[in-house]
Coordinates of C-alpha atoms in Angstrom, one line a residue:
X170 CA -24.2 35.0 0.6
X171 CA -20.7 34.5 3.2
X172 CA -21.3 34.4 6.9
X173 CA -19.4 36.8 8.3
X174 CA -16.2 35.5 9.9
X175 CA -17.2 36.4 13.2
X176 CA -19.8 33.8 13.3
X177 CA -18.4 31.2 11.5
X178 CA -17.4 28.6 14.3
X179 CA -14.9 26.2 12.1
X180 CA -12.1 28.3 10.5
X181 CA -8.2 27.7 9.4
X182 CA -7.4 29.0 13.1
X183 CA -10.6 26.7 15.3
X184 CA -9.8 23.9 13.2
X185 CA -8.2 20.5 14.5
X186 CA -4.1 21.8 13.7
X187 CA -3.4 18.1 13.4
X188 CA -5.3 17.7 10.4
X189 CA -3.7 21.0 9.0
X190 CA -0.2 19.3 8.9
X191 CA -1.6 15.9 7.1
X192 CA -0.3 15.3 3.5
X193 CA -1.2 12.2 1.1
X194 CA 1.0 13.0 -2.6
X195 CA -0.9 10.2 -3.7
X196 CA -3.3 11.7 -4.1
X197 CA -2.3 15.7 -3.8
X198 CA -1.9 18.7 -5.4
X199 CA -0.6 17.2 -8.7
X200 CA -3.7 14.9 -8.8
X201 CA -6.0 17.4 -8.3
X202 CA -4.4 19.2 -10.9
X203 CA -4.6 15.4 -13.6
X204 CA -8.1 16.0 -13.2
X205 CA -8.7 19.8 -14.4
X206 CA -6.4 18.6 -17.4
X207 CA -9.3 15.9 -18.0
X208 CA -12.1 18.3 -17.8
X209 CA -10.4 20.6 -19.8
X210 CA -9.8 17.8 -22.8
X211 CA -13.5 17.1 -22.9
X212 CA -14.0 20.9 -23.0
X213 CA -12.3 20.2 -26.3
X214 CA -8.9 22.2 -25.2
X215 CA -6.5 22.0 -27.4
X216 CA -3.0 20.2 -25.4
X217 CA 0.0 18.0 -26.6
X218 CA -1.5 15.3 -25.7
X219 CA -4.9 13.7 -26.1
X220 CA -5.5 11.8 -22.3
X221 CA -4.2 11.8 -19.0
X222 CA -2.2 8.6 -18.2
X223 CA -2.4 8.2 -14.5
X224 CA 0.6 6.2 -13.4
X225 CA 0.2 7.8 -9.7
X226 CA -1.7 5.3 -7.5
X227 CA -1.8 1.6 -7.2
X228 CA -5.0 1.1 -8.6
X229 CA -5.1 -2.2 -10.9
X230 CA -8.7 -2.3 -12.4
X231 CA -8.6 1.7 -13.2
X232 CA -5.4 0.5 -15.5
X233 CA -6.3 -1.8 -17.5
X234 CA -6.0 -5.0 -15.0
X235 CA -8.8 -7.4 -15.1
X236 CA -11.1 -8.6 -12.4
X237 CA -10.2 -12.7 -11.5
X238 CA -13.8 -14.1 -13.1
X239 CA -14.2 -16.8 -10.1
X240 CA -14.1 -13.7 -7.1
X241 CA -16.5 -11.7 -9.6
X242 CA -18.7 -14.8 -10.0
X243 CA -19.2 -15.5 -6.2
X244 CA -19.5 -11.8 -5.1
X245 CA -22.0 -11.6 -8.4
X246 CA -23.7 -14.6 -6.4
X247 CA -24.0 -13.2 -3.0
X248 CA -25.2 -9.6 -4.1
X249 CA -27.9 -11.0 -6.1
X250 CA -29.0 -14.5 -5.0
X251 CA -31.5 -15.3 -7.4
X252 CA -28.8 -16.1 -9.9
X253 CA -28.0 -19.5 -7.7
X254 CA -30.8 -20.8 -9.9
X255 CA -28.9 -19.5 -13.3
X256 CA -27.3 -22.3 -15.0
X257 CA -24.2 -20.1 -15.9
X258 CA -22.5 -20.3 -12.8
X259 CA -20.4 -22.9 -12.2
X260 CA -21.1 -25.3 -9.0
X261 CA -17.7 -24.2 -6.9
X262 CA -18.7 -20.5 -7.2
X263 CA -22.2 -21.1 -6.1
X264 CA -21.2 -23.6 -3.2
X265 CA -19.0 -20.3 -2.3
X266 CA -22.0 -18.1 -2.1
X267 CA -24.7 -20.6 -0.3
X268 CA -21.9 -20.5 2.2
X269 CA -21.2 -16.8 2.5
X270 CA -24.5 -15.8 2.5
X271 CA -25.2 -18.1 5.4
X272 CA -23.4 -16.4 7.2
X273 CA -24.7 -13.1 6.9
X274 CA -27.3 -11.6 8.6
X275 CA -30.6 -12.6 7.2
X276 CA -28.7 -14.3 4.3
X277 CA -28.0 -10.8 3.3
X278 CA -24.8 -9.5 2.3
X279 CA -26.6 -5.7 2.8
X280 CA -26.5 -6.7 7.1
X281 CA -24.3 -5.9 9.5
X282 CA -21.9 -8.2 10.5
X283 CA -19.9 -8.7 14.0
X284 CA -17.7 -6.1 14.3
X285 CA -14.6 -8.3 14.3
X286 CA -15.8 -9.3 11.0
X287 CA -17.7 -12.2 10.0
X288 CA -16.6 -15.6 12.2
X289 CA -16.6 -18.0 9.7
X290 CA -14.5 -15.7 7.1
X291 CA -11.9 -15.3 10.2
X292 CA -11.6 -19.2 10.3
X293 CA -10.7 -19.3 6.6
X294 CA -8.3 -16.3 6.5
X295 CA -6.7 -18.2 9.8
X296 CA -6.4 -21.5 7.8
X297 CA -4.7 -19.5 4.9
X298 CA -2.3 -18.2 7.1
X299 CA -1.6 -21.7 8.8
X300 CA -0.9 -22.8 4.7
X301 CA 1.2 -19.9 3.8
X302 CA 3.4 -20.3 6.9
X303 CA 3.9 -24.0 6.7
X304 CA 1.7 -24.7 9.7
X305 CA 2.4 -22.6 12.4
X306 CA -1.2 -22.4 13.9
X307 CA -2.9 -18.9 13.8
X308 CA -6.2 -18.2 16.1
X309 CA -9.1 -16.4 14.4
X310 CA -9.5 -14.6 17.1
X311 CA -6.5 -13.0 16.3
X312 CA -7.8 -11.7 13.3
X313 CA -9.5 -8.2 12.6
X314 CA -11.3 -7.7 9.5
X315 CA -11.0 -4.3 7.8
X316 CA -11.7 -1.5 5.6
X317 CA -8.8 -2.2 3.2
X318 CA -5.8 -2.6 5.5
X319 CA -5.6 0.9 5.6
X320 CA -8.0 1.1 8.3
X321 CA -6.7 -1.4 10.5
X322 CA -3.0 -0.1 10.3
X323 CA -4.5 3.5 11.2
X324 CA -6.7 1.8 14.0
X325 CA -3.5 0.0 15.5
X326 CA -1.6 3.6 15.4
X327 CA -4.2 4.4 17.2
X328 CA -3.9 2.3 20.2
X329 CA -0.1 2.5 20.3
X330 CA 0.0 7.2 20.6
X331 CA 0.0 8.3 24.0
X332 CA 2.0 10.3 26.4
X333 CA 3.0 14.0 25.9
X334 CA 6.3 15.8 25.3
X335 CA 9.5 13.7 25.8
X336 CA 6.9 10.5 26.7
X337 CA 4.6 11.0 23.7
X338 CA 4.6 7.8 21.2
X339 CA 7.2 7.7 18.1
X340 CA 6.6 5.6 15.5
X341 CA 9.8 3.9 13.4
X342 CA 8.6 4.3 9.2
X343 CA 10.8 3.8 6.5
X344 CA 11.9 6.3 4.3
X345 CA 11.0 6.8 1.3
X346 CA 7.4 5.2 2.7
X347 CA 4.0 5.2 1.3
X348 CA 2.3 8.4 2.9
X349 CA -0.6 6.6 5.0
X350 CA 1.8 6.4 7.9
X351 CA 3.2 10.0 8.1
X352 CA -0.6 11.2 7.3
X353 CA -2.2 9.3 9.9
X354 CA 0.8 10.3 12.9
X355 CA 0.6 13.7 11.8
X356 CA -3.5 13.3 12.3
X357 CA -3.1 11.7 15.8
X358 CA 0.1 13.9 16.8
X359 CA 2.6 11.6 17.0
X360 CA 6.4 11.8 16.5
X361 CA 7.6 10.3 13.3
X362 CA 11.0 8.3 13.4
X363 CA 12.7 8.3 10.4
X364 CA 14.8 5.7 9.3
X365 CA 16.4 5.8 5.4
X366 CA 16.6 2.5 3.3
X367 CA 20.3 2.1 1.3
X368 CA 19.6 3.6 -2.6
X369 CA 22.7 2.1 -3.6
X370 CA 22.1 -1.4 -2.1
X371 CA 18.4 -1.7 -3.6
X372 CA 16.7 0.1 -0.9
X373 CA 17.4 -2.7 1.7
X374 CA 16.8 -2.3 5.0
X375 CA 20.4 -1.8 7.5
X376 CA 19.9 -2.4 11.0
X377 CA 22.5 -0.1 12.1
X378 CA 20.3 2.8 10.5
X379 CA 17.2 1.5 12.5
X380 CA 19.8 1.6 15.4
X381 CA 20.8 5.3 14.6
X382 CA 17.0 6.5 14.2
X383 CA 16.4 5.4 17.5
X384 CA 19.0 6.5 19.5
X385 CA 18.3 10.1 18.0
X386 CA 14.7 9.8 18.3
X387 CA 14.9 8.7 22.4
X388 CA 16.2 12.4 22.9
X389 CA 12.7 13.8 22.5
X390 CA 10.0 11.1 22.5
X391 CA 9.2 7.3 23.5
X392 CA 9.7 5.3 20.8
X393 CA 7.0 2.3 20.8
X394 CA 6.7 1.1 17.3
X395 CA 8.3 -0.2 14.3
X396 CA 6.9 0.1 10.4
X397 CA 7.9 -2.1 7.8
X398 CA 6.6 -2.3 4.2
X399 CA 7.5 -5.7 2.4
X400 CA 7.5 -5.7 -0.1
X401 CA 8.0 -2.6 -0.1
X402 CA 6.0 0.7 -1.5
X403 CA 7.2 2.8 -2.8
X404 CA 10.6 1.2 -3.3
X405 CA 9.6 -2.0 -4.8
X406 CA 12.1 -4.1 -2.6
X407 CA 11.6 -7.8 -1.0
X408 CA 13.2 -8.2 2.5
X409 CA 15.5 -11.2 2.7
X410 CA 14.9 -13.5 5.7
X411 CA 18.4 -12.9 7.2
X412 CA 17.5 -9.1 7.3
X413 CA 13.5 -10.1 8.8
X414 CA 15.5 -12.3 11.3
X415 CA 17.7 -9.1 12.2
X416 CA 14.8 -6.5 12.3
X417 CA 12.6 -8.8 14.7
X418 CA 15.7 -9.4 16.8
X419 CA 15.8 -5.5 17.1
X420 CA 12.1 -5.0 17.7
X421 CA 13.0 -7.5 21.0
X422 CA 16.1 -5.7 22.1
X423 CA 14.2 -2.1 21.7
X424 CA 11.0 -3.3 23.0
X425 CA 9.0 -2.1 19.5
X426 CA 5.8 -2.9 18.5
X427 CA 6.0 -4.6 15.1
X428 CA 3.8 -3.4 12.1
X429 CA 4.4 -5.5 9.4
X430 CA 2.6 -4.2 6.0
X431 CA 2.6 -7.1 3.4
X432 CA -0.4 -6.3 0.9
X433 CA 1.9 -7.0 -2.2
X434 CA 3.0 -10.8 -0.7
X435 CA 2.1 -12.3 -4.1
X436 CA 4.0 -9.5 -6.4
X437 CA 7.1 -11.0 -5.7
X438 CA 9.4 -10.8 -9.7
X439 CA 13.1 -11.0 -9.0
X440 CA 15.2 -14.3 -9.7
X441 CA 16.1 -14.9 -5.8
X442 CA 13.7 -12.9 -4.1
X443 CA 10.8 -14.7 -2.0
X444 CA 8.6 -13.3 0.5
X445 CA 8.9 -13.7 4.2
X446 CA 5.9 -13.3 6.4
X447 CA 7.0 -11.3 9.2
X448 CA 5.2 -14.0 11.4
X449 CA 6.4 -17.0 10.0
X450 CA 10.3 -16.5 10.7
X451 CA 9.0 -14.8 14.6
X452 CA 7.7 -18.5 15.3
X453 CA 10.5 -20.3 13.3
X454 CA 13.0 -18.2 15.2
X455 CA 11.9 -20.1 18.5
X456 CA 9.7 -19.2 21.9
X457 CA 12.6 -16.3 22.9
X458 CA 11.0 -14.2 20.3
X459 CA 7.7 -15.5 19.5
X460 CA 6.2 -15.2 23.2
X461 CA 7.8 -12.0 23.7
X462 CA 7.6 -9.7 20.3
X463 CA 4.3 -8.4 19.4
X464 CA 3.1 -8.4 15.9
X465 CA 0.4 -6.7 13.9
X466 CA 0.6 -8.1 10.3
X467 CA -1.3 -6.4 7.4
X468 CA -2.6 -8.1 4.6
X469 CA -5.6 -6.6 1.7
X470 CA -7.9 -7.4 -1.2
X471 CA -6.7 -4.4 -3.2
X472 CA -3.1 -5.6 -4.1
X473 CA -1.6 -8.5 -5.8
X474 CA -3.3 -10.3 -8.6
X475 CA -6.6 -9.6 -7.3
X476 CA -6.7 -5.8 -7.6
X477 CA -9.8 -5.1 -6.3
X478 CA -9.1 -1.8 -4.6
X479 CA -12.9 -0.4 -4.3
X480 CA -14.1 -3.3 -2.7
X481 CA -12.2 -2.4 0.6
X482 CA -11.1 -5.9 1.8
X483 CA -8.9 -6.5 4.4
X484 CA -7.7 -7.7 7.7
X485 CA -4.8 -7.6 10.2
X486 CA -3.6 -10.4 12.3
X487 CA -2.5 -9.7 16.1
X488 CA -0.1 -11.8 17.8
X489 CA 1.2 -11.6 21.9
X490 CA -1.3 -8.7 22.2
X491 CA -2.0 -8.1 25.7
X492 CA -5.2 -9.4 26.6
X493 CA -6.5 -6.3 28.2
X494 CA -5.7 -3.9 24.7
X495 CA -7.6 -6.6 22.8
X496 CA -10.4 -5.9 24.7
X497 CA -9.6 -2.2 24.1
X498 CA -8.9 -3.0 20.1
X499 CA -12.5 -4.9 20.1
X500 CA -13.9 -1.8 21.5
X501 CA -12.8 0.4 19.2
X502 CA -13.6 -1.5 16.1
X503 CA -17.2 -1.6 17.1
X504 CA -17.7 1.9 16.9
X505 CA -17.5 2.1 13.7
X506 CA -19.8 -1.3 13.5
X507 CA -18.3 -3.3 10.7
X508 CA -15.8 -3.2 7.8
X509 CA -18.0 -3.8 4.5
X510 CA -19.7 -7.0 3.6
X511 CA -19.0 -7.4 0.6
X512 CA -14.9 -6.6 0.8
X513 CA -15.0 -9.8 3.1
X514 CA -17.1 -12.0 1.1
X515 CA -14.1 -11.2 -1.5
X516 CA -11.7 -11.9 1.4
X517 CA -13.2 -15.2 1.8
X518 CA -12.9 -15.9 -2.0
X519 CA -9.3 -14.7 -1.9
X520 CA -8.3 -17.0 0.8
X521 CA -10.1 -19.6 -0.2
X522 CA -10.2 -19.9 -4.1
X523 CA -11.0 -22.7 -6.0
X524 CA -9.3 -26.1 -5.5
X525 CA -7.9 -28.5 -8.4
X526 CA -10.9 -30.8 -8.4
X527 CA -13.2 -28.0 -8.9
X528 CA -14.6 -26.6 -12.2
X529 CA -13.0 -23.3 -11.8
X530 CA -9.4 -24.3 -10.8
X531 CA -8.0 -24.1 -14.5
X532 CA -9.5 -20.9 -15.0
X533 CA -8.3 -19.3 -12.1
X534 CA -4.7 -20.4 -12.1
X535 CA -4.3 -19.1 -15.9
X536 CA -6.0 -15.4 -14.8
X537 CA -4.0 -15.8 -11.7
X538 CA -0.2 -16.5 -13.3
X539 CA -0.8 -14.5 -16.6
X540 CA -1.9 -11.4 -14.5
X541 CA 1.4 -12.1 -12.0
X542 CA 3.7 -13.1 -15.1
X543 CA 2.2 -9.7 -17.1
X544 CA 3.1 -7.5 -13.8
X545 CA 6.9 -9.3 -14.0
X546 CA 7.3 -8.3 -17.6
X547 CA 6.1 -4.8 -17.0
X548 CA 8.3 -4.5 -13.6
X549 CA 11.7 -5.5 -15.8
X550 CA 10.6 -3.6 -18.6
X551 CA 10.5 -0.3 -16.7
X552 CA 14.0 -0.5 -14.8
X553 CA 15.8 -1.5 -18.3
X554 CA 13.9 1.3 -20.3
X555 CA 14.5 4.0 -17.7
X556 CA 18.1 2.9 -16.8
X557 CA 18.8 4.0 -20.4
X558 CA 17.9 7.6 -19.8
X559 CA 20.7 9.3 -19.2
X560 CA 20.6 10.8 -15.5
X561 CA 17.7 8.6 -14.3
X562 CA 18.9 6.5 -12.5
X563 CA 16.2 2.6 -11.5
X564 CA 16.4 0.3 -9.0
X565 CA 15.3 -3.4 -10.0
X566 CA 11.6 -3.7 -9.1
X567 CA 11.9 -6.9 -7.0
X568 CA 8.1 -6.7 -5.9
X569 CA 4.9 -5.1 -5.7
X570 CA 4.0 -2.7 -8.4
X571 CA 6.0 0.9 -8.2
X572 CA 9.3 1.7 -9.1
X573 CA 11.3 5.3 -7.6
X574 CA 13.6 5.9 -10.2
X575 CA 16.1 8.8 -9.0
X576 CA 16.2 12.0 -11.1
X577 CA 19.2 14.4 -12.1
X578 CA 17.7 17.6 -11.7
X579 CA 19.8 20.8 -13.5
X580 CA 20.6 23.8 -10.6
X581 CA 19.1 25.8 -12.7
X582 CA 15.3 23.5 -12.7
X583 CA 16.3 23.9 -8.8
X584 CA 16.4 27.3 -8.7
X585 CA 13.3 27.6 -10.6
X586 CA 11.3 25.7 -8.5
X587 CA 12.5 27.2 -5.6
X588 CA 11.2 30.7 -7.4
X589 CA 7.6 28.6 -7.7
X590 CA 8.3 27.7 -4.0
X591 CA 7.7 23.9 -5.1
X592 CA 10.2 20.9 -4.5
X593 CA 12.0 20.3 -7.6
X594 CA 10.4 16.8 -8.2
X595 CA 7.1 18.1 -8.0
X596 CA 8.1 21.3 -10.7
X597 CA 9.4 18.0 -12.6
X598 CA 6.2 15.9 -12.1
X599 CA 3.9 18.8 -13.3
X600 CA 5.9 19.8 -15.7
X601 CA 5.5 16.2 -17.4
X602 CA 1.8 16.3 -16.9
X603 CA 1.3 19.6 -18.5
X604 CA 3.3 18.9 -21.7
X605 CA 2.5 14.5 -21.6
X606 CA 0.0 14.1 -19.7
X607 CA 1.6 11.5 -17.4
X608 CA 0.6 12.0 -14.0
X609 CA 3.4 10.5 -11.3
X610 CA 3.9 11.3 -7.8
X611 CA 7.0 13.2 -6.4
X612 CA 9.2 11.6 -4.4
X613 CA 8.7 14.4 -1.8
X614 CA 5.8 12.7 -0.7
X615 CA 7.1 9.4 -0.2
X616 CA 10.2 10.9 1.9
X617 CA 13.6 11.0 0.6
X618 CA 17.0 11.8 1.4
X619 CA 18.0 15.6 0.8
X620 CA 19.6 16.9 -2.4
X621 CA 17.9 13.8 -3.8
X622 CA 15.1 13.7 -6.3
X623 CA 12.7 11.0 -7.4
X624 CA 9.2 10.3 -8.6
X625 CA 6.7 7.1 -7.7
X626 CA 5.1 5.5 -11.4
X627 CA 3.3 2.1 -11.2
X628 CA 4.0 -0.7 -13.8
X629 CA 0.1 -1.0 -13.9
X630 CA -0.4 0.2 -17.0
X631 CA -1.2 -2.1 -20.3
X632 CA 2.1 -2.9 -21.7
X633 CA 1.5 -1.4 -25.0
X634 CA 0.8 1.8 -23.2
X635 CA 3.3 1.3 -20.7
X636 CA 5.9 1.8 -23.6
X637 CA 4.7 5.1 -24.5
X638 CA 4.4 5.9 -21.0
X639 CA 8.1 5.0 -20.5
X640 CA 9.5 6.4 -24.1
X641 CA 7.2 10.1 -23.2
X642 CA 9.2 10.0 -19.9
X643 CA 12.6 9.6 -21.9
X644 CA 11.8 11.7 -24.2
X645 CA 10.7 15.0 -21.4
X646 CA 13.7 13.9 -19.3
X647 CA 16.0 14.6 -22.0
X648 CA 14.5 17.6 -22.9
X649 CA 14.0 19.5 -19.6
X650 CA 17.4 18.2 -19.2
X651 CA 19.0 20.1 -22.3
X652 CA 16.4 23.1 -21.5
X653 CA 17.8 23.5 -17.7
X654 CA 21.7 23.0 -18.3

C-alpha cells in the first residue's frame, strides 16, 4: 500500500536539492545497468557474451590482483589472536600484531579508537613520511586517520565552504577529475572551478590555465582551494617537479588552500617519471613557502600495490593549518568517532612492512615488485594496443592504474544519442556493454573538454583478459565506426 503524497514528508521537491545535483559515473547509471546484465546471465539469458568484464572502478582485488600475504598475515593476527600461538605465522608478522593490538582498546581490534586515529599508528605513518621525503620531519599530530582517503578529502572540503553568493567558497579541480570532488561540492553547494589539463601534452598541468580559471571564477565566487590529483585519475599522468614547484608558487600568490591527492604514489611506470610529494618540494623550496602555504596531502590503503580497497585505510597529513581550525577539524572527526580499526592496523602494516633482516622481507619485496612490474606491463600494453585503433586516440599511462583514451565518434552516433538524450560516450559505453560485456565509464563523468569524447578503463584486469578486453574494444570501435559513417 502507497501513502498518499500528501503525507509523505520526504519527496523529490522536500528533499536536500544539493543532493539532487550529485553524480558519481563511477559508479552510475551504466553500472547499475553491468549489474542487471549479470543477473540476467545467471537467469540463463541468452547474450553475445558470457560475463560482464568490469573495467569501470579501481578496484584491484575484485580484478584479479592478489592480497600482499605479510598485510593479510598481521591483520589475520589481530582479528583473531589466538593464532599468535599457531606455528604458521612467521615471527615479524606476529611481533606486528602483539604490537597493534596493544594498542587497541582492550587488545581488541573490535574497540574504538581515538578519533584522530590510533597514536601509535600516527607515529609510524609520520616516520614513513620523514623516509619518503628524505627527512623533512612531519608531526603526528598532523596526521588524521581515515575512512579511505575519501573521507578525509570530503571532511577537509568541508571546513574550507562558506560564504554565500559572490563570497561562497570555489574550489580549483582538474578537469577531466575523478568525480568525488564535483559530487562532494555539489553536496555541500559549493562552486566548482574548473581548470582543463593539455590532451595533447599528456594531460600536464599549465599554470597559465590555473591562472585563466581563476580570474573567471573571481567574477562570481571566492576562490579558496586548489585540487590536484598526482598521479593523476583519471588521466594517468605524473607531475614533474618543475611543474609542483610552479603550482605551489601559485597556491602562494592566490592564497589557495592546497589539496594534494597522491593515493597512486607507488604506480609510477614511465621511463623518466618519478613522483613528487606535494610536501616534500614545499619544504625543499625554502621557509617563503613552507611557513606560509597550507597543505592537506592525501594518501590510502586502497591503491598501489596493496589494493585493499574494502578495508578503508587512510589518512591525510595537515601542514601550516591554523591552530584554531585544527581544533575545529578534531571536532568534527569525532562525531563520527573513528575511522575503522582494522583499515589502520593495515595502515600500520603498509607503512611499516617488513625489514631485510626479517623472515618476511623476501616475500614481500617479490609480491611487492611483481604486482608493480605486472601493473607497468599492463599500463604499456593498453596505450600501444589502443593507439592502433583507428580513431582512438591513448595517452601514455605514466602512473596509477586508468587510462582515457579519446574517441572519434561518427555525427551520425551524435545525433543518435542526442535522440536517446544521452552524451555520446555514454551511448558508446553502453553500447559496448550490451553487445561485449565491457563495462567502462564515460568520460562525461570525469569532465572533459566539449566536442570531445572519452571513456575511463583500468589496466586491472589479468593480462590474459586484459587482451581480450582490449582486442573486444577494437573490434566494437571499428564496427560502430563503419555502422555510424
Amino acid at each position: 500500500r502507497y501513502l498518499s503524497h500528501v503525507s509523505v514528508v520526504l519527496t523529490m521537491d522536500t528533499m536536500n536539492p544539493n543532493v539532487k545535483r550529485v553524480e558519481y559515473a563511477v559508479r552510475g547509471p551504466i553500472v547499475q545497468r553491468a549489474v542487471q546484465i549479470e543477473r540476467e546471465l545467471k537467469m540463463g539469458i541468452k547474450k553475445p557474451f558470457t560475463e560482464v568484464i568490469r573495467a569501470n572502478i579501481g578496484d584491484c582485488h575484485a580484478m584479479g590482483q592478489k592480497p600482499i600475504t605479510f598485510f593479510r598475515q598481521v591483520l589475520a593476527l589481530c582479528s583473531y589472536p589466538d593464532l599468535l600461538e599457531d606455528g604458521k605465522f612467521p615471527e615479524d608478522a606476529k611481533s606486528r600484531a602483539r604490537r597493534i593490538l596493544q594498542a587497541c582498546g582492550g587488545g581488541s581490534l573490535g574497540a574504538y579508537s581515538t578519533s584522530q586515529g590510533i597514536e601509535m599508528i600516527r607515529q609510524d605513518i609520520a616516520r614513513y613520511i620523514e623516509r619518503r621525503d628524505g627527512g623533512i620531519t612531519c608531526d603526528p599530530d598532523n596526521i588524521y586517520l581515515s575512512t579511505g582517503a575519501s573521507d578525509a578529502i570530503v571532511t577537509m572540503l568541508k571546513l574550507l565552504v562558506s560564504g554565500e553568493g559572490m563570497s561562497r567558497t570555489g574550489v580549483m579541480i582538474s578537469i577531466p577529475q575523478y568525480p568525488l570532488y564535483s559530487a562532494t561540492l555539489a553536496e555541500l553547494g559549493a562552486v566548482q572551478i574548473s581548470y582543463y589539463l593539455d590532451e595533447d601534452n599528456c594531460w600536464s598541468l599549465d599554470i597559465s590555465e590555473l591562472r585563466r580559471a581563476l580570474q573567471e571564477a573571481k567574477k562570481h565566487c571566492s576562490p579558496r582551494a586548489l585540487c590536484i590529483i598526482n598521479p593523476g585519475n583519471p588521466t594517468g599522468q605524473v607531475q614533474s617537479r618543475q611543474c609542483i614547484e610552479g603550482v605551489i608558487r601559485f597556491a602562494a600568490a592566490e592564497k589557495l588552500f592546497l589539496m594534494a591527492d597522491e593515493v597512486y604514489q607507488d604506480n609510477v611506470y614511465a621511463d623518466g617519471c618519478k613522483f613528487h610529494s606535494f610536501k616534500k618540494v614545499l619544504f625543499e623550496m625554502g621557509l617563503e613557502y613552507s611557513e606560509k602555504v597550507e597543505l592537506a596531502s592525501f594518501h590510502s590503503t586502497s591503491k598501489c600495490y596493496m589494493g585493499e580497497c574494502g578495508f578503508r585505510g587512510g589518512y591525510m597529513e595537515v601542514v601550516n593549518l591554523d591552530p584554531e581550525v585544527k581544533v575545529q577539524l578534531t571536532k568534527l572527526v569525532s562525531v563520527r568517532l573513528c575511522p575503522p580499526v582494522p583499515g589502520q592496523a593495515l595502515l600500520d602494516v603498509v607503512v611499516n612492512p617488513p625489514q631485510p633482516d626479517e623472515p618476511s622481507y623476501d616475500t614481500f619485496i617479490k609480491e611487492r615488485t611483481d604486482t608493480l612490474a605486472t601493473l607497468a606491463e599492463k599500463a604499456n600494453m593498453t596505450q600501444e594496443i589502443l593507439n592502433q585503433v583507428p580513431g582512438i586516440k591513448c595517452n601514455p599511462v605514466q602512473g596509477a592504474m586508468y587510462t582515457f583514451p579519446r574517441i572519434h565518434l561518427p555525427p551520425k552516433a551524435i545525433l543518435e544519442a542526442k535522440e536517446k538524450e544521452q552524451t555520446p560516450d555514454m551511448f558508446y559505453c553502453m553500447k559496448l556493454l550490451e553487445e561485449t560485456g565491457i563495462c567502462l565509464v564515460p568520460g562525461s563523468g570525469f569532465g572533459q573538454r566539449d566536442g570531445t569524447y572519452h571513456f575511463r578503463m583500468t589496466i586491472l584486469p589479468p593480462k590474459e583478459k586484459l587482451k581480450i578486453v582490449l582486442a573486444k574494444i577494437k573490434e566494437f570501435h571499428q564496427h560502430f565506426m563503419a555502422q555510424y559513417s
